[in-house]
Backbone as JSON Lines, residues from 0, in Angstrom:
{"i":0,"aa":"M","n":[-1.28,-63.86,54.82],"ca":[-0.57,-65.0,54.66],"c":[-0.49,-65.44,53.22]}
{"i":1,"aa":"K","n":[0.78,-65.94,52.61],"ca":[1.16,-65.85,51.29],"c":[0.4,-67.17,50.64]}
{"i":2,"aa":"C","n":[0.0,-67.18,49.63],"ca":[-0.85,-68.61,49.46],"c":[-0.15,-69.16,48.58]}
{"i":3,"aa":"P","n":[0.57,-70.72,49.14],"ca":[1.3,-71.51,48.38],"c":[1.07,-71.93,47.02]}
{"i":4,"aa":"F","n":[-0.14,-71.67,46.88],"ca":[-0.16,-72.09,44.76],"c":[0.33,-71.06,43.89]}
{"i":5,"aa":"C","n":[-0.16,-69.58,44.49],"ca":[-0.11,-68.62,43.47],"c":[1.5,-67.7,44.14]}
{"i":6,"aa":"G","n":[1.27,-67.76,45.45],"ca":[2.2,-66.57,45.59],"c":[1.32,-65.41,46.74]}
{"i":7,"aa":"E","n":[0.14,-65.2,46.07],"ca":[-0.68,-64.18,46.8],"c":[-0.78,-63.77,48.01]}
{"i":8,"aa":"M","n":[-0.33,-62.41,48.59],"ca":[-1.05,-62.49,49.68],"c":[-2.47,-62.19,50.09]}
{"i":9,"aa":"D","n":[-3.35,-62.0,49.72],"ca":[-4.61,-61.39,49.97],"c":[-5.17,-63.2,50.37]}
{"i":10,"aa":"N","n":[-6.0,-63.4,50.96],"ca":[-7.14,-64.43,50.84],"c":[-7.89,-64.52,51.96]}
{"i":11,"aa":"K","n":[-9.0,-64.98,52.2],"ca":[-9.98,-64.99,53.17],"c":[-9.77,-66.28,53.89]}
{"i":12,"aa":"V","n":[-10.3,-65.92,55.26],"ca":[-10.54,-67.6,56.22],"c":[-12.11,-67.88,56.07]}
{"i":13,"aa":"I","n":[-11.96,-68.54,55.67],"ca":[-13.44,-69.37,55.54],"c":[-14.17,-70.16,57.08]}
{"i":14,"aa":"D","n":[-13.16,-71.11,57.29],"ca":[-13.34,-71.53,58.91],"c":[-12.21,-71.54,59.59]}
{"i":15,"aa":"S","n":[-12.37,-71.0,60.91],"ca":[-11.5,-71.64,61.87],"c":[-12.32,-72.5,62.78]}
{"i":16,"aa":"R","n":[-11.33,-73.43,63.44],"ca":[-11.83,-74.22,64.6],"c":[-10.47,-74.41,65.73]}
{"i":17,"aa":"V","n":[-10.93,-74.2,66.94],"ca":[-10.0,-74.79,67.81],"c":[-9.77,-76.07,68.1]}
{"i":18,"aa":"S","n":[-8.5,-76.42,68.57],"ca":[-8.1,-77.92,68.9],"c":[-8.65,-78.69,70.0]}
{"i":19,"aa":"K","n":[-8.77,-79.67,70.53],"ca":[-9.65,-80.22,71.77],"c":[-8.85,-79.98,72.41]}
{"i":20,"aa":"D","n":[-7.43,-79.35,72.56],"ca":[-6.65,-78.78,73.97],"c":[-6.76,-77.9,73.45]}
{"i":21,"aa":"G","n":[-7.26,-76.7,72.94],"ca":[-7.24,-75.27,72.75],"c":[-6.19,-74.71,72.86]}
{"i":22,"aa":"T","n":[-5.25,-75.49,72.36],"ca":[-3.7,-74.92,72.04],"c":[-3.42,-74.2,70.89]}
{"i":23,"aa":"V","n":[-4.08,-74.81,69.82],"ca":[-4.14,-74.48,68.27],"c":[-5.22,-74.07,67.44]}
{"i":24,"aa":"I","n":[-5.07,-73.51,66.44],"ca":[-6.61,-72.83,66.12],"c":[-6.34,-73.09,64.25]}
{"i":25,"aa":"R","n":[-7.02,-74.35,63.71],"ca":[-6.92,-74.84,62.33],"c":[-8.07,-73.45,61.46]}
{"i":26,"aa":"R","n":[-7.06,-72.71,60.84],"ca":[-8.14,-72.18,60.02],"c":[-7.65,-72.6,58.14]}
{"i":27,"aa":"R","n":[-9.14,-72.35,57.88],"ca":[-9.07,-72.71,56.27],"c":[-9.15,-71.3,55.61]}
{"i":28,"aa":"R","n":[-8.52,-71.62,54.69],"ca":[-8.36,-70.44,54.11],"c":[-8.53,-70.69,52.71]}
{"i":29,"aa":"E","n":[-9.52,-69.34,51.42],"ca":[-9.23,-69.15,50.24],"c":[-8.95,-67.93,49.4]}
{"i":30,"aa":"C","n":[-7.77,-68.16,48.59],"ca":[-6.8,-67.61,47.8],"c":[-8.1,-66.31,47.1]}
{"i":31,"aa":"T","n":[-7.61,-65.42,47.25],"ca":[-8.89,-64.32,46.46],"c":[-8.22,-63.99,44.85]}
{"i":32,"aa":"D","n":[-7.11,-64.35,44.56],"ca":[-6.38,-64.87,43.26],"c":[-6.68,-65.71,42.57]}
{"i":33,"aa":"C","n":[-6.29,-66.89,43.01],"ca":[-6.58,-68.13,42.3],"c":[-7.63,-69.17,42.6]}
{"i":34,"aa":"A","n":[-8.2,-69.13,44.01],"ca":[-9.29,-69.14,44.3],"c":[-9.33,-70.6,45.14]}
{"i":35,"aa":"R","n":[-7.69,-71.0,45.17],"ca":[-7.66,-72.72,46.16],"c":[-7.63,-72.52,47.46]}
{"i":36,"aa":"R","n":[-7.85,-73.69,47.71],"ca":[-7.6,-73.66,49.72],"c":[-7.06,-74.2,50.4]}
{"i":37,"aa":"F","n":[-6.4,-73.74,51.09],"ca":[-4.82,-74.0,51.74],"c":[-5.77,-73.64,53.64]}
{"i":38,"aa":"T","n":[-4.42,-74.9,54.11],"ca":[-4.92,-74.76,55.96],"c":[-4.12,-73.76,56.59]}
{"i":39,"aa":"T","n":[-4.3,-73.53,57.71],"ca":[-2.74,-73.24,58.37],"c":[-3.55,-73.39,59.9]}
{"i":40,"aa":"Y","n":[-2.04,-73.0,60.79],"ca":[-2.22,-73.59,61.97],"c":[-1.73,-72.42,62.86]}
{"i":41,"aa":"E","n":[-1.78,-71.72,63.73],"ca":[-1.88,-70.96,64.77],"c":[-1.2,-71.93,66.15]}
{"i":42,"aa":"H","n":[-0.16,-71.57,66.83],"ca":[0.07,-72.1,67.83],"c":[0.41,-70.95,68.71]}
{"i":43,"aa":"I","n":[0.75,-71.73,70.01],"ca":[1.01,-70.39,71.28],"c":[2.58,-70.65,70.83]}
{"i":44,"aa":"E","n":[2.98,-68.96,70.92],"ca":[4.99,-69.14,70.55],"c":[5.24,-69.63,72.13]}
{"i":45,"aa":"E","n":[6.05,-70.66,72.29],"ca":[6.35,-70.99,73.87],"c":[7.47,-71.05,73.91]}
{"i":46,"aa":"I","n":[8.06,-70.52,75.22],"ca":[9.57,-70.59,75.51],"c":[10.22,-72.19,76.02]}
{"i":47,"aa":"P","n":[11.14,-72.37,74.79],"ca":[11.64,-74.15,75.35],"c":[12.43,-73.5,76.56]}
{"i":48,"aa":"I","n":[11.55,-75.36,76.97],"ca":[12.26,-75.74,78.33],"c":[13.25,-76.23,78.61]}
{"i":49,"aa":"M","n":[14.67,-75.78,79.09],"ca":[15.91,-76.22,79.3],"c":[15.61,-77.08,80.47]}
{"i":50,"aa":"I","n":[16.91,-78.28,79.93],"ca":[17.04,-79.4,80.78],"c":[18.69,-79.58,81.35]}
{"i":51,"aa":"V","n":[18.22,-79.79,82.3],"ca":[20.39,-79.67,82.93],"c":[20.27,-80.78,83.5]}
{"i":52,"aa":"K","n":[21.33,-81.14,82.34],"ca":[21.91,-83.21,83.18],"c":[22.68,-82.62,83.83]}
{"i":53,"aa":"K","n":[22.93,-84.02,84.37],"ca":[23.54,-84.46,85.35],"c":[24.94,-83.68,85.48]}
{"i":54,"aa":"D","n":[25.44,-83.66,84.39],"ca":[27.07,-82.78,84.24],"c":[26.81,-81.57,84.27]}
{"i":55,"aa":"G","n":[25.53,-80.95,84.66],"ca":[25.73,-79.45,84.1],"c":[25.83,-79.08,82.96]}
{"i":56,"aa":"R","n":[25.46,-80.1,81.57],"ca":[25.16,-79.45,80.35],"c":[23.55,-79.37,80.34]}
{"i":57,"aa":"R","n":[23.11,-78.29,79.36],"ca":[21.57,-77.78,79.02],"c":[21.39,-78.15,78.02]}
{"i":58,"aa":"E","n":[20.09,-78.25,77.81],"ca":[19.64,-78.62,76.09],"c":[18.0,-78.45,76.28]}
{"i":59,"aa":"V","n":[17.53,-77.91,74.98],"ca":[15.72,-77.98,74.98],"c":[15.48,-79.54,75.65]}
{"i":60,"aa":"F","n":[14.61,-79.36,75.96],"ca":[13.48,-80.17,75.91],"c":[13.32,-81.0,74.99]}
{"i":61,"aa":"N","n":[13.72,-82.17,74.76],"ca":[12.58,-82.99,73.53],"c":[12.09,-83.73,73.32]}
{"i":62,"aa":"R","n":[10.9,-83.85,73.18],"ca":[10.22,-84.85,73.25],"c":[10.31,-86.15,72.25]}
{"i":63,"aa":"D","n":[10.76,-86.02,71.49],"ca":[11.61,-87.27,70.31],"c":[11.97,-88.4,71.42]}
{"i":64,"aa":"K","n":[12.97,-87.24,72.5],"ca":[13.94,-88.76,72.94],"c":[13.35,-89.15,74.35]}
{"i":65,"aa":"V","n":[12.07,-88.21,74.86],"ca":[10.97,-88.97,75.82],"c":[10.36,-90.6,74.9]}
{"i":66,"aa":"R","n":[10.02,-89.85,73.56],"ca":[9.05,-90.62,73.09],"c":[9.67,-92.0,72.94]}
{"i":67,"aa":"V","n":[10.92,-92.15,72.86],"ca":[11.94,-93.07,72.33],"c":[12.11,-94.2,73.55]}
{"i":68,"aa":"G","n":[13.0,-93.49,74.5],"ca":[12.94,-93.96,75.48],"c":[11.17,-94.62,76.7]}
{"i":69,"aa":"L","n":[9.99,-93.97,76.08],"ca":[8.98,-94.5,76.64],"c":[8.69,-95.85,75.72]}
{"i":70,"aa":"Q","n":[8.69,-96.08,74.27],"ca":[8.66,-97.07,73.11],"c":[9.21,-97.68,73.8]}
{"i":71,"aa":"K","n":[10.66,-98.19,74.24],"ca":[11.66,-98.89,74.22],"c":[11.18,-99.39,76.03]}
{"i":72,"aa":"A","n":[10.52,-99.11,76.82],"ca":[10.27,-99.4,77.97],"c":[8.72,-100.23,77.7]}
{"i":73,"aa":"C","n":[7.88,-99.36,76.81],"ca":[6.49,-99.94,76.36],"c":[6.21,-101.22,75.95]}
{"i":74,"aa":"Q","n":[7.77,-101.38,74.97],"ca":[7.92,-102.51,73.76],"c":[7.37,-103.78,74.65]}
{"i":75,"aa":"K","n":[6.27,-104.34,73.68],"ca":[5.91,-105.65,73.48],"c":[4.46,-105.96,74.75]}
{"i":76,"aa":"L","n":[4.34,-104.68,75.27],"ca":[3.46,-104.19,76.05],"c":[2.13,-103.84,75.26]}
{"i":77,"aa":"D","n":[1.3,-103.56,76.35],"ca":[0.04,-103.61,75.82],"c":[-0.53,-102.12,75.41]}
{"i":78,"aa":"I","n":[0.19,-101.07,75.39],"ca":[0.16,-99.68,75.55],"c":[0.07,-98.75,74.21]}
{"i":79,"aa":"S","n":[-0.77,-98.69,73.73],"ca":[-0.86,-97.6,72.16],"c":[-0.1,-96.52,72.21]}
{"i":80,"aa":"M","n":[-0.02,-96.19,71.16],"ca":[0.92,-94.68,71.1],"c":[0.1,-93.71,71.51]}
{"i":81,"aa":"N","n":[-1.23,-94.08,71.41],"ca":[-1.93,-92.62,71.73],"c":[-1.99,-92.29,73.3]}
{"i":82,"aa":"V","n":[-1.69,-93.83,73.82],"ca":[-1.37,-93.01,75.33],"c":[0.04,-92.95,75.9]}
{"i":83,"aa":"I","n":[0.93,-93.19,75.01],"ca":[2.4,-92.74,74.93],"c":[2.26,-91.02,74.57]}
{"i":84,"aa":"E","n":[1.74,-90.73,73.66],"ca":[1.57,-89.58,73.31],"c":[1.05,-88.31,73.7]}
{"i":85,"aa":"D","n":[-0.03,-88.88,74.81],"ca":[-1.0,-88.29,75.7],"c":[-0.09,-88.56,76.91]}
{"i":86,"aa":"F","n":[0.48,-89.27,77.53],"ca":[1.82,-89.03,78.33],"c":[2.71,-88.21,78.41]}
{"i":87,"aa":"I","n":[3.26,-87.87,77.37],"ca":[4.2,-86.59,76.9],"c":[3.66,-85.68,77.03]}
{"i":88,"aa":"D","n":[2.49,-85.49,76.28],"ca":[1.86,-84.27,76.69],"c":[1.4,-83.9,77.94]}
{"i":89,"aa":"D","n":[0.81,-84.65,78.73],"ca":[0.94,-84.69,80.17],"c":[2.2,-83.65,80.73]}
{"i":90,"aa":"L","n":[3.24,-84.82,80.4],"ca":[4.68,-84.32,81.29],"c":[4.68,-82.83,80.95]}
{"i":91,"aa":"E","n":[4.59,-82.64,79.22],"ca":[4.91,-81.34,78.73],"c":[4.09,-80.48,79.52]}
{"i":92,"aa":"R","n":[3.06,-80.52,79.51],"ca":[2.09,-79.31,80.52],"c":[3.11,-79.23,81.71]}
{"i":93,"aa":"D","n":[2.86,-80.42,82.93],"ca":[3.51,-80.67,83.82],"c":[4.64,-79.45,84.12]}
{"i":94,"aa":"L","n":[5.48,-79.82,82.93],"ca":[6.71,-79.1,83.14],"c":[6.66,-77.58,82.75]}
{"i":95,"aa":"R","n":[5.64,-77.3,82.12],"ca":[5.47,-76.01,81.34],"c":[4.79,-75.25,82.86]}
{"i":96,"aa":"E","n":[4.09,-75.9,83.6],"ca":[2.88,-75.21,84.44],"c":[4.0,-75.08,85.55]}
{"i":97,"aa":"T","n":[5.31,-75.55,85.67],"ca":[6.45,-75.4,86.59],"c":[6.65,-73.95,86.96]}
{"i":98,"aa":"G","n":[6.69,-73.11,85.78],"ca":[6.73,-71.7,85.61],"c":[8.83,-71.66,85.42]}
{"i":99,"aa":"E","n":[9.37,-72.58,85.49],"ca":[10.59,-72.66,85.66],"c":[11.28,-73.2,83.78]}
{"i":100,"aa":"K","n":[12.71,-71.8,83.63],"ca":[12.91,-72.13,82.79],"c":[14.25,-73.19,82.34]}
{"i":101,"aa":"E","n":[14.62,-73.48,83.56],"ca":[15.71,-74.72,83.97],"c":[14.9,-75.54,84.71]}
{"i":102,"aa":"I","n":[15.03,-77.12,84.36],"ca":[14.73,-77.9,85.06],"c":[15.26,-79.29,84.97]}
{"i":103,"aa":"P","n":[16.02,-79.41,86.33],"ca":[17.02,-80.75,86.37],"c":[16.35,-82.15,85.34]}
{"i":104,"aa":"S","n":[17.39,-82.59,84.68],"ca":[16.62,-84.18,84.54],"c":[16.17,-84.82,85.34]}
{"i":105,"aa":"R","n":[16.59,-84.71,86.57],"ca":[16.33,-85.63,87.66],"c":[15.13,-85.56,87.81]}
{"i":106,"aa":"V","n":[14.49,-84.42,87.93],"ca":[13.06,-83.69,87.99],"c":[12.33,-84.31,87.38]}
{"i":107,"aa":"I","n":[12.82,-84.78,85.85],"ca":[11.4,-84.83,84.71],"c":[12.01,-86.66,84.67]}
{"i":108,"aa":"G","n":[13.01,-86.98,84.9],"ca":[13.57,-88.66,85.09],"c":[12.22,-89.31,86.44]}
{"i":109,"aa":"E","n":[12.05,-88.24,87.36],"ca":[11.31,-88.6,88.29],"c":[9.52,-88.58,88.44]}
{"i":110,"aa":"K","n":[9.57,-87.67,87.75],"ca":[8.05,-87.35,86.85],"c":[7.34,-88.94,86.12]}
{"i":111,"aa":"I","n":[8.35,-88.9,85.17],"ca":[8.1,-90.44,84.07],"c":[8.44,-91.56,84.65]}
{"i":112,"aa":"M","n":[8.84,-91.63,86.01],"ca":[9.14,-92.75,86.68],"c":[7.55,-92.73,87.5]}
{"i":113,"aa":"G","n":[7.4,-92.11,88.16],"ca":[5.78,-92.37,88.73],"c":[4.73,-92.25,87.98]}
{"i":114,"aa":"R","n":[4.86,-91.48,86.86],"ca":[3.68,-91.94,85.92],"c":[3.7,-93.37,85.01]}
{"i":115,"aa":"L","n":[5.04,-94.01,84.73],"ca":[4.77,-95.25,84.5],"c":[4.9,-96.02,85.59]}
{"i":116,"aa":"H","n":[4.71,-95.65,86.51],"ca":[4.38,-96.92,87.83],"c":[2.89,-97.08,88.04]}
{"i":117,"aa":"T","n":[2.03,-96.06,87.69],"ca":[0.62,-96.52,87.56],"c":[0.47,-96.92,86.35]}
{"i":118,"aa":"L","n":[1.04,-96.68,85.5],"ca":[0.32,-96.98,83.72],"c":[0.45,-98.48,84.05]}
{"i":119,"aa":"N","n":[2.04,-98.94,84.12],"ca":[2.55,-100.63,84.08],"c":[3.26,-100.7,84.34]}
{"i":120,"aa":"D","n":[3.51,-101.52,85.33],"ca":[5.04,-102.03,86.07],"c":[5.66,-102.8,85.76]}
{"i":121,"aa":"I","n":[6.0,-103.06,84.03],"ca":[6.97,-103.83,83.47],"c":[7.6,-102.71,82.88]}
{"i":122,"aa":"A","n":[6.99,-101.99,82.28],"ca":[7.27,-100.96,81.58],"c":[8.0,-99.96,82.92]}
{"i":123,"aa":"Y","n":[7.93,-99.73,83.84],"ca":[8.46,-98.87,85.05],"c":[9.58,-99.17,85.32]}
{"i":124,"aa":"V","n":[9.68,-100.85,85.56],"ca":[10.95,-101.69,85.76],"c":[12.19,-101.42,84.74]}
{"i":125,"aa":"R","n":[11.62,-101.29,83.64],"ca":[12.28,-101.05,81.98],"c":[12.93,-99.84,82.35]}
{"i":126,"aa":"F","n":[12.17,-98.91,82.21],"ca":[12.67,-97.99,82.24],"c":[13.61,-97.21,83.88]}
{"i":127,"aa":"A","n":[12.88,-97.85,84.5],"ca":[14.03,-97.44,86.17],"c":[15.36,-97.96,85.97]}
{"i":128,"aa":"S","n":[15.46,-99.04,85.14],"ca":[17.08,-100.41,84.7],"c":[17.67,-99.25,83.85]}
{"i":129,"aa":"V","n":[17.62,-98.43,82.96],"ca":[18.06,-97.38,82.34],"c":[18.35,-95.93,83.02]}
{"i":130,"aa":"Y","n":[17.3,-95.51,83.56],"ca":[17.19,-93.87,84.39],"c":[18.12,-93.94,85.49]}
{"i":131,"aa":"R","n":[18.46,-95.37,86.15],"ca":[18.84,-95.24,87.58],"c":[19.41,-96.21,87.71]}
{"i":132,"aa":"E","n":[19.95,-96.76,86.37],"ca":[21.74,-96.94,85.69],"c":[22.2,-98.41,86.49]}
{"i":133,"aa":"F","n":[21.04,-99.47,86.45],"ca":[21.3,-100.33,87.49],"c":[22.76,-101.27,87.06]}
{"i":134,"aa":"K","n":[23.94,-101.5,87.99],"ca":[24.72,-102.02,86.9],"c":[24.72,-103.52,87.7]}
{"i":135,"aa":"D","n":[24.13,-104.38,88.43],"ca":[24.02,-106.04,88.23],"c":[22.23,-106.39,88.64]}
{"i":136,"aa":"V","n":[22.69,-107.39,88.73],"ca":[21.13,-107.86,88.79],"c":[20.55,-107.59,90.44]}
{"i":137,"aa":"N","n":[21.3,-107.43,91.18],"ca":[20.75,-106.88,92.8],"c":[20.28,-105.37,92.48]}
{"i":138,"aa":"D","n":[20.45,-104.95,92.0],"ca":[20.33,-103.67,91.95],"c":[18.8,-103.77,91.13]}
{"i":139,"aa":"F","n":[18.89,-104.42,90.09],"ca":[17.67,-105.16,89.21],"c":[16.19,-105.22,90.71]}
{"i":140,"aa":"V","n":[16.8,-106.5,91.2],"ca":[15.67,-107.22,92.55],"c":[15.66,-106.34,93.86]}
{"i":141,"aa":"A","n":[16.4,-105.44,93.6],"ca":[16.3,-104.61,94.42],"c":[14.76,-103.55,94.58]}
{"i":142,"aa":"E","n":[14.7,-103.29,92.99],"ca":[14.14,-102.44,92.49],"c":[12.32,-103.25,92.38]}
{"i":143,"aa":"L","n":[12.54,-104.49,92.07],"ca":[11.49,-104.95,92.22],"c":[10.89,-105.51,93.34]}
{"i":144,"aa":"K","n":[12.1,-105.94,94.38],"ca":[11.29,-105.57,96.11],"c":[10.69,-104.57,96.57]}
{"i":145,"aa":"T","n":[10.78,-103.5,96.22],"ca":[10.73,-102.0,96.39],"c":[9.22,-101.87,95.97]}
{"i":146,"aa":"L","n":[9.05,-102.2,94.87],"ca":[8.19,-102.42,94.02],"c":[6.9,-103.31,94.25]}
{"i":147,"aa":"L","n":[7.3,-104.79,94.68],"ca":[6.37,-105.31,95.55],"c":[5.68,-105.3,96.98]}
{"i":148,"aa":"S","n":[6.68,-104.97,97.67],"ca":[5.94,-104.28,98.98],"c":[5.45,-103.31,99.12]}
{"i":149,"aa":"E","n":[4.76,-102.18,97.72],"ca":[4.5,-100.82,97.94],"c":[2.97,-101.2,97.39]}
{"i":150,"aa":"R","n":[2.68,-102.89,96.92],"ca":[1.64,-103.54,96.78],"c":[0.85,-103.99,98.46]}
């Protein structure tokens, strides 16, 4: 590992810690030349998840796009960013555990809606209105009736 301060390639590991979810190792290092310390992180190299869109296009799964959608759905609700990040972590973990390299966007949308349904009804309806492309108030009312009948 190259020292970010002096460029020396020789350094020693002082401390190693595994992240709480066990997917990252944090290492404190000390350069043997300049004696300055720096931190490195080791991550598992993961194969990207490809999303198959409705029109057949393929794109890499993007946590940021999911985060933006969830933030809009949860806007002005008592749902913290930590909850949203955990939500996305769980979603991505579930997608990876399928073992599939390509996943239809429909599957991801339904997984998100299912989780939002248990998290918060308002966030669920907001997300559903965009995801299911409600055309008018009747679509909205039909979704609300379905939601209420499940209670």
